[in-house]
CSV table of C-alpha atoms in Angstrom, one decimal:
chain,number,residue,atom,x,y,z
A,1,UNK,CA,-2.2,1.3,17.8
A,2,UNK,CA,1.2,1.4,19.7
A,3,UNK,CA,2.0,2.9,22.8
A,4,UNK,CA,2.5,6.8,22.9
A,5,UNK,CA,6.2,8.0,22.9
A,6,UNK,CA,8.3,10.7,23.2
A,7,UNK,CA,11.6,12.0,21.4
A,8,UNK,CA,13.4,13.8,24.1
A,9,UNK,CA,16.4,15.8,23.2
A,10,UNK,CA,19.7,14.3,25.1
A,11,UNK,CA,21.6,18.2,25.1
A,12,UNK,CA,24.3,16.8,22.7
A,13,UNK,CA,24.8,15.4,19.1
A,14,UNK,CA,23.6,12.4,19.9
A,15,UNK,CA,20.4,11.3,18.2
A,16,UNK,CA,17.1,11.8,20.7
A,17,UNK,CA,16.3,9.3,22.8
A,18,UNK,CA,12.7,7.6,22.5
A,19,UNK,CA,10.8,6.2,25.4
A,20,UNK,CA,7.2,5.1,26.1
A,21,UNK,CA,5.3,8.1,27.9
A,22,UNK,CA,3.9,7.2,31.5
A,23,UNK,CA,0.6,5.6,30.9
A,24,UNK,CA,-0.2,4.5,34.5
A,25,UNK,CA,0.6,0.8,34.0
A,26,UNK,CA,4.0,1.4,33.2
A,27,UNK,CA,5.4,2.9,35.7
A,28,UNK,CA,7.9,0.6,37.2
A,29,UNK,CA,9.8,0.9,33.5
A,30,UNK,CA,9.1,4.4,32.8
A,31,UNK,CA,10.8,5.2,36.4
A,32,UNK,CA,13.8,3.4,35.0
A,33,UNK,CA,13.9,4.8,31.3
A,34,UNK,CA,13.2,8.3,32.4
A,35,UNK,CA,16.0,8.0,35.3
A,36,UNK,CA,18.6,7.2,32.5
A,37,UNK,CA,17.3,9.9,30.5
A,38,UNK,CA,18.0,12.6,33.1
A,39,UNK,CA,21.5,11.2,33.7
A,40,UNK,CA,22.4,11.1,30.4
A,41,UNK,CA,21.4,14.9,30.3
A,42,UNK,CA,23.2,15.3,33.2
A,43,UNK,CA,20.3,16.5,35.1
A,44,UNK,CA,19.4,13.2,37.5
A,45,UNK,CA,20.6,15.3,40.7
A,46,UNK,CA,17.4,17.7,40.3
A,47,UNK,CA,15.6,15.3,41.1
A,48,UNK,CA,17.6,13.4,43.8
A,49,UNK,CA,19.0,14.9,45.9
A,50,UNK,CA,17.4,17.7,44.4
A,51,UNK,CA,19.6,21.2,43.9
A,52,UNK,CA,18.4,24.2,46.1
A,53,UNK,CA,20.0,27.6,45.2
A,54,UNK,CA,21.5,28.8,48.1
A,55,UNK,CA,21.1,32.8,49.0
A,56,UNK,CA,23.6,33.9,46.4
A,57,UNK,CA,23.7,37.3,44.5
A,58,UNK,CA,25.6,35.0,41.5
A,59,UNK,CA,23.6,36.0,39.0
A,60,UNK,CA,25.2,33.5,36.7
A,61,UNK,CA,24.7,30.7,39.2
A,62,UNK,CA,21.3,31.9,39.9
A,63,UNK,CA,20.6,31.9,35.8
A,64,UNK,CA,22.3,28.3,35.9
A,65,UNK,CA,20.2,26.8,38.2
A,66,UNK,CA,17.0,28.0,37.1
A,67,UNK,CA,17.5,26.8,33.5
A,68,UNK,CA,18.6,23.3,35.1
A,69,UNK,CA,15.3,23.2,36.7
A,70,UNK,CA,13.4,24.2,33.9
A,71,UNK,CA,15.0,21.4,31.6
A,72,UNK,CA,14.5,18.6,34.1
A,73,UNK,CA,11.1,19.4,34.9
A,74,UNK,CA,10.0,20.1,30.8
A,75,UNK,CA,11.7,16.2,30.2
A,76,UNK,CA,9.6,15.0,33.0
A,77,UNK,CA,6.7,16.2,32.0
A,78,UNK,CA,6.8,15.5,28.5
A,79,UNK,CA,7.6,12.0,29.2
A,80,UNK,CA,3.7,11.5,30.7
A,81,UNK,CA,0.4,11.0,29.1
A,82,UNK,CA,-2.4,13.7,29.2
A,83,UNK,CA,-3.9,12.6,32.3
A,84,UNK,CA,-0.8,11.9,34.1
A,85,UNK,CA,0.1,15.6,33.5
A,86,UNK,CA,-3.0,16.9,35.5
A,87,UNK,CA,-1.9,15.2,38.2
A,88,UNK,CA,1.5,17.7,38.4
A,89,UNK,CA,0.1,20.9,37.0
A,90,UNK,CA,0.5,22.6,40.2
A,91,UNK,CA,4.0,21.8,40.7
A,92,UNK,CA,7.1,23.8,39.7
A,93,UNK,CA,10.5,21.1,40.1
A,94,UNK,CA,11.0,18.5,39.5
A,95,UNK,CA,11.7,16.7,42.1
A,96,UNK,CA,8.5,17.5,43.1
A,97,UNK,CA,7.1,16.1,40.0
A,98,UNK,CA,8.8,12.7,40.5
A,99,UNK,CA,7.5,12.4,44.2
A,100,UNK,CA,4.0,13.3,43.3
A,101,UNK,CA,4.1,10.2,40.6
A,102,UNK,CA,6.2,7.7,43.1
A,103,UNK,CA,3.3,8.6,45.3
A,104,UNK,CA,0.6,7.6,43.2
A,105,UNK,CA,1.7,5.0,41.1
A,106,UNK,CA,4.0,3.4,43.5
A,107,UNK,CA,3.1,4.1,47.0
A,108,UNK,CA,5.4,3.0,49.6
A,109,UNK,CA,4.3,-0.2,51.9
A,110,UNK,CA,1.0,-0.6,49.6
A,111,UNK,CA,-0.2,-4.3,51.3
A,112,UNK,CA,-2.9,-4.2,48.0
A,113,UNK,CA,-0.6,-4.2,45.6
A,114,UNK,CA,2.5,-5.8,47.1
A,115,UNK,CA,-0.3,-9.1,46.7
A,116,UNK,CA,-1.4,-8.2,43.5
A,117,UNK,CA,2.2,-8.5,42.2
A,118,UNK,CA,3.1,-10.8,44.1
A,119,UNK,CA,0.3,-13.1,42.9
A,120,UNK,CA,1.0,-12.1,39.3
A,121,UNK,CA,5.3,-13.1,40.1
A,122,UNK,CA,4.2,-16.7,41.0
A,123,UNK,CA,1.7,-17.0,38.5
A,124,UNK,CA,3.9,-16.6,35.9
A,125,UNK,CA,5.1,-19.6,33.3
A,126,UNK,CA,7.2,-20.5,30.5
A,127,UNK,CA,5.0,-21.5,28.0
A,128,UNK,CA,3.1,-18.0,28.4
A,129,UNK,CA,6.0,-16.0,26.5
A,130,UNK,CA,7.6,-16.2,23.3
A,131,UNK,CA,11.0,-17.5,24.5
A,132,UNK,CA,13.4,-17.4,28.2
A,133,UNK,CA,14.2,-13.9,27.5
A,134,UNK,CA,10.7,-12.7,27.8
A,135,UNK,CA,10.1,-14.9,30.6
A,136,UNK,CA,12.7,-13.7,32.4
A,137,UNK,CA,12.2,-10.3,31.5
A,138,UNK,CA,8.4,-10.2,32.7
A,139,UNK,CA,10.1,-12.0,36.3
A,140,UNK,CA,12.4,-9.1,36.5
A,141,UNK,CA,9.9,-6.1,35.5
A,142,UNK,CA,7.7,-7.4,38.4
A,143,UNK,CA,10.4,-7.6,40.7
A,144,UNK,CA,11.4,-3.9,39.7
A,145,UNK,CA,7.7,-3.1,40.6
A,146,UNK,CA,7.4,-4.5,44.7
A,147,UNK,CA,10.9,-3.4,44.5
A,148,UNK,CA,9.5,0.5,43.5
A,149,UNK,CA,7.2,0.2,46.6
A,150,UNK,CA,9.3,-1.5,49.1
A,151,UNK,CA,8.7,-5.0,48.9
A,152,UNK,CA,12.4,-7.0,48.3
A,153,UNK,CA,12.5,-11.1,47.5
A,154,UNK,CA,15.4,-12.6,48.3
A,155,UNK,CA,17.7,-14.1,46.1
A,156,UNK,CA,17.0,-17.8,46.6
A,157,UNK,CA,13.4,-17.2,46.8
A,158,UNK,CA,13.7,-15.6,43.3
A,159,UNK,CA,15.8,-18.4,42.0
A,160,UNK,CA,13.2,-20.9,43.4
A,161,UNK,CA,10.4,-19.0,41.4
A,162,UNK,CA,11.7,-19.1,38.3
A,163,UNK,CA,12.5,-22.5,38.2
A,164,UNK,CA,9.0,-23.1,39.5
A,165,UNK,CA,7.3,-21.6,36.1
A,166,UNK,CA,9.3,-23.9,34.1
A,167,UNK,CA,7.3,-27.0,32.3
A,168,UNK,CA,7.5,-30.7,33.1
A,169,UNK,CA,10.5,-31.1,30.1
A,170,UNK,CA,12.6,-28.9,32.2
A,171,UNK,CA,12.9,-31.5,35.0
A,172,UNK,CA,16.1,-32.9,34.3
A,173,UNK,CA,17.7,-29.2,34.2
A,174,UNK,CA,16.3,-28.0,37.0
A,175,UNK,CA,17.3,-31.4,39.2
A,176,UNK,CA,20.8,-30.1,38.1
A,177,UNK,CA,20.0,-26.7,39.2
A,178,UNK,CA,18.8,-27.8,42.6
A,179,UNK,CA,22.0,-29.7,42.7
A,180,UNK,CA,24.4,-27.3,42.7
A,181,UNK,CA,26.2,-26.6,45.5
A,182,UNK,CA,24.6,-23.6,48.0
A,183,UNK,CA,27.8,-21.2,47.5
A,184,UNK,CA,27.0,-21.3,43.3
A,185,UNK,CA,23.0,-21.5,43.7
A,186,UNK,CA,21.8,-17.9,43.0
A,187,UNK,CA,19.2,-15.8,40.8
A,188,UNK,CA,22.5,-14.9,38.6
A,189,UNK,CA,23.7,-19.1,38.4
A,190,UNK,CA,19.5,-19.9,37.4
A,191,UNK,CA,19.1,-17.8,34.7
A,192,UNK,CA,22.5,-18.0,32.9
A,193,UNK,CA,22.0,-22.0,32.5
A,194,UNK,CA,18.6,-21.8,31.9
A,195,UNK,CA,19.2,-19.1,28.7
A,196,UNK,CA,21.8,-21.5,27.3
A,197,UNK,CA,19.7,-24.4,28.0
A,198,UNK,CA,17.1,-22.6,26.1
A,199,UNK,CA,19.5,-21.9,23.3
A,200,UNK,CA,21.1,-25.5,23.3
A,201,UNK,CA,17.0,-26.1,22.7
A,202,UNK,CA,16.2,-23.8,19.5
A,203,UNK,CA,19.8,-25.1,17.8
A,204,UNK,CA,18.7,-28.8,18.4
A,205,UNK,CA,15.4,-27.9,17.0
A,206,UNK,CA,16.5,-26.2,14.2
A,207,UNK,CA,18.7,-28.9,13.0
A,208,UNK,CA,15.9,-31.4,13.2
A,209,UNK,CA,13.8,-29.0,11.1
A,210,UNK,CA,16.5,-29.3,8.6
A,211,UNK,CA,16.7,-32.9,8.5
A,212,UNK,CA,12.8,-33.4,7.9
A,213,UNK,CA,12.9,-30.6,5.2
A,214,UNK,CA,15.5,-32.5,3.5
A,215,UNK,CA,13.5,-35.4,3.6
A,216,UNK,CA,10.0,-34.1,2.8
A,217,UNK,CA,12.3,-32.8,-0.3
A,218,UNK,CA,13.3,-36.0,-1.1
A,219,UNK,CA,10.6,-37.8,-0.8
A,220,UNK,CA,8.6,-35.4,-3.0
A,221,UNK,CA,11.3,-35.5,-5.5
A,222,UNK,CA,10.4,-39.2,-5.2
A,223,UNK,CA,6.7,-39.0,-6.2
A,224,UNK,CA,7.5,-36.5,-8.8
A,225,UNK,CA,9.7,-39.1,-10.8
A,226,UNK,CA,7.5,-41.8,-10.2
A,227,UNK,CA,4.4,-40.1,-11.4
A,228,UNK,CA,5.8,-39.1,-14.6
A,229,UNK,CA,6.9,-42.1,-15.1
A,230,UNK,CA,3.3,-43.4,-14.8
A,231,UNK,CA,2.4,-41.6,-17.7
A,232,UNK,CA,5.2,-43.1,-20.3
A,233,UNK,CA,4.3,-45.7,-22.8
A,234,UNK,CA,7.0,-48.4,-23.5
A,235,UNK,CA,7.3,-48.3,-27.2
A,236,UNK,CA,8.7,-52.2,-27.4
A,237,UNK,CA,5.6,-54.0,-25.3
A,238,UNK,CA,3.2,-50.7,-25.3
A,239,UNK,CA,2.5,-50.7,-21.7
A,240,UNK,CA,2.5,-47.5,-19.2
A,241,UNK,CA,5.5,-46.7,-16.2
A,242,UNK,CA,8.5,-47.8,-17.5
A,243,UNK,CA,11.1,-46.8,-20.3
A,244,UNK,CA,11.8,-49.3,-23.0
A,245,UNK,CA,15.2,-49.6,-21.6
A,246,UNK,CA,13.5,-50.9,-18.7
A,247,UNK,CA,11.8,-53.5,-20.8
A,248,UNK,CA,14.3,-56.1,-20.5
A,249,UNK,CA,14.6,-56.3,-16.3
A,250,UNK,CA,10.4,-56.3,-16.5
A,251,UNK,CA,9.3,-58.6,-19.6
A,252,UNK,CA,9.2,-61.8,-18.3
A,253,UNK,CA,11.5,-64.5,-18.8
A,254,UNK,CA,10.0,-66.7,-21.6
A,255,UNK,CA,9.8,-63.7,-24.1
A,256,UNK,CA,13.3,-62.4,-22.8
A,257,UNK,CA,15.0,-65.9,-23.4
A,258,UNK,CA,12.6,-68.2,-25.3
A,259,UNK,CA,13.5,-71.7,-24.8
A,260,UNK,CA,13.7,-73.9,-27.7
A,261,UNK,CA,11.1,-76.6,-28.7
A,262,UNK,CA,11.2,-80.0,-27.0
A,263,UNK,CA,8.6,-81.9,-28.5
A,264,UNK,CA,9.2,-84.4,-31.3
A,265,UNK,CA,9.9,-82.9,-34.8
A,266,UNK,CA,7.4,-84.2,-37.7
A,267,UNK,CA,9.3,-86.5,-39.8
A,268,UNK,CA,10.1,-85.3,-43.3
A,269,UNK,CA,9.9,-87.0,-46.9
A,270,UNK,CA,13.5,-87.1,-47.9
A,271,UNK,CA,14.4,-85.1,-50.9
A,272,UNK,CA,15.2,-86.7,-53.9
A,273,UNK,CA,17.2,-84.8,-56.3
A,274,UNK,CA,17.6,-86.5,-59.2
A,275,UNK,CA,13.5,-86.3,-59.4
A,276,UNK,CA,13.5,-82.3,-60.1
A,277,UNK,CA,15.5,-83.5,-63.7
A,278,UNK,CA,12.7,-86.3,-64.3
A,279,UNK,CA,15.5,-88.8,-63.7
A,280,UNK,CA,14.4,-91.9,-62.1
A,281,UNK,CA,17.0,-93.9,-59.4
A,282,UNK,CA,15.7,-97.1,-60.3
A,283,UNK,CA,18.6,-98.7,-62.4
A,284,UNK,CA,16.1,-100.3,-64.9
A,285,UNK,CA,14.4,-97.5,-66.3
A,286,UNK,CA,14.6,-94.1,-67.2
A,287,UNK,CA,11.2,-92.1,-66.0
């Protein structure tokens, strides 16, 4: 079963927008999404700075604000899971609401979990993900996180992790990486070569998947002809795998071109005509 979500309407004709509600381990991405939402409604200063209704006797403004609140803090808590929402019950803004949660799920200077992230950041590699995007996009979530609680990793540093969960085939790219000159070596620099690199990769590899199919193809197309083949009967010499057209190139010479006779011919009576009549050729007598 899939995460929870929640449809939450933007205030305009656009369609509603749909985002994961807070779970606990999601924080650092709910915070995002649920930021976005708020500005997109137009509502992101109730929460920071926050909007305090001065002593006024407007009671238009007065109306105004209090329906701003109420809009901003229904999203907010909408957007959480059952047990988050006991957690803000007793709360009436929301900016309150969004301080209580930054509080518990992403409490400021938190040396426990700065480590545990941390940890999990240069623990993570390539071949755990389906592709670069996702491995880049599980470096930057994490990075999102210690940045939620106060922890910041330089640029380089960043750069120099991310090349560091690549595998052993990556060498030659990453010597090039390394290379560059220190004005052009940054996080930004890393991960635009090394999402081409990874596309150069899938193209090369598709094209050699093309190449064997073609050839399993042929050679299949191969074996199919030459089994059926195995099964004719040659209807000049009676024999199995070829056509009778075929006879000729595979009978062997002496029947293709028998060679005359070379031994002495038997000598032969000569014939005598005249003896078929009864006539005799000896002049004396008639026989």
């Amino acid at each position: 079963m899939g995460p929870e979500r929640v449809a939450i309407d933007s205030g305009s004709s656009m369609p509603y927008t749909s985002i994961e509600k807070l779970n606990g381990l999601n924080y650092a991405s709910w915070n995002f999404k649920m930021k976005l939402v708020l500005m997109e409604c137009d509502l992101w200063t109730t929460v920071q700075p926050g909007e305090e209704l001065k002593d006024t006797d407007d009671h238009r403004k007065m109306r105004l604000h209090e329906c701003r609140q109420g809009k901003a803090f229904a999203k907010v808590c909408l957007a959480l899971g059952d047990e988050q929402q006991q957690h803000v019950q007793h709360l009436s803004s929301p900016k309150d609401v969004w301080e209580e949660l930054q509080r518990l799920y992403a409490p400021k200077d938190s040396k426990l979990r700065i480590l545990q992230l941390r940890r999990q950041l240069y623990s993570e590699k390539l071949e755990s993900h389906g592709g670069m995007d996702a491995y880049l996009g599980k470096i930057n979530h994490i990075v999102t996180e210690l940045t939620n609680i106060g922890d910041r990793i330089d640029d380089d540093d960043l750069a120099m992790t991310i090349l560091c969960g690549l595998p052993e085939d990556w060498d030659v790219v990453i010597s090039s990486i390394c290379n560059l000159p220190e004005s052009e070596f940054c996080c930004s620099t890393v991960k635009r070569r090394l999402i081409a690199e990874w596309a150069r990769r899938i193209e090369s590899s598709g094209k050699c998947e093309e190449a064997m199919a073609a050839t399993t193809a042929e050679r299949n197309s191969t074996d199919t002809r030459q089994s059926t083949k195995s099964t004719l009967v040659c209807f000049r010499c009676g024999k199995l795998g070829h056509f009778a057209r075929e006879w000729t190139s595979k009978a062997p010479k002496s029947l293709k071109h028998p060679k005359a006779a070379t031994g002495k011919q038997p000598k032969t009576r000569p014939c005598n005509m005249f003896a078929s009549y009864g006539t005799c050729t000896d002049n004396k007598s008639i026989c």
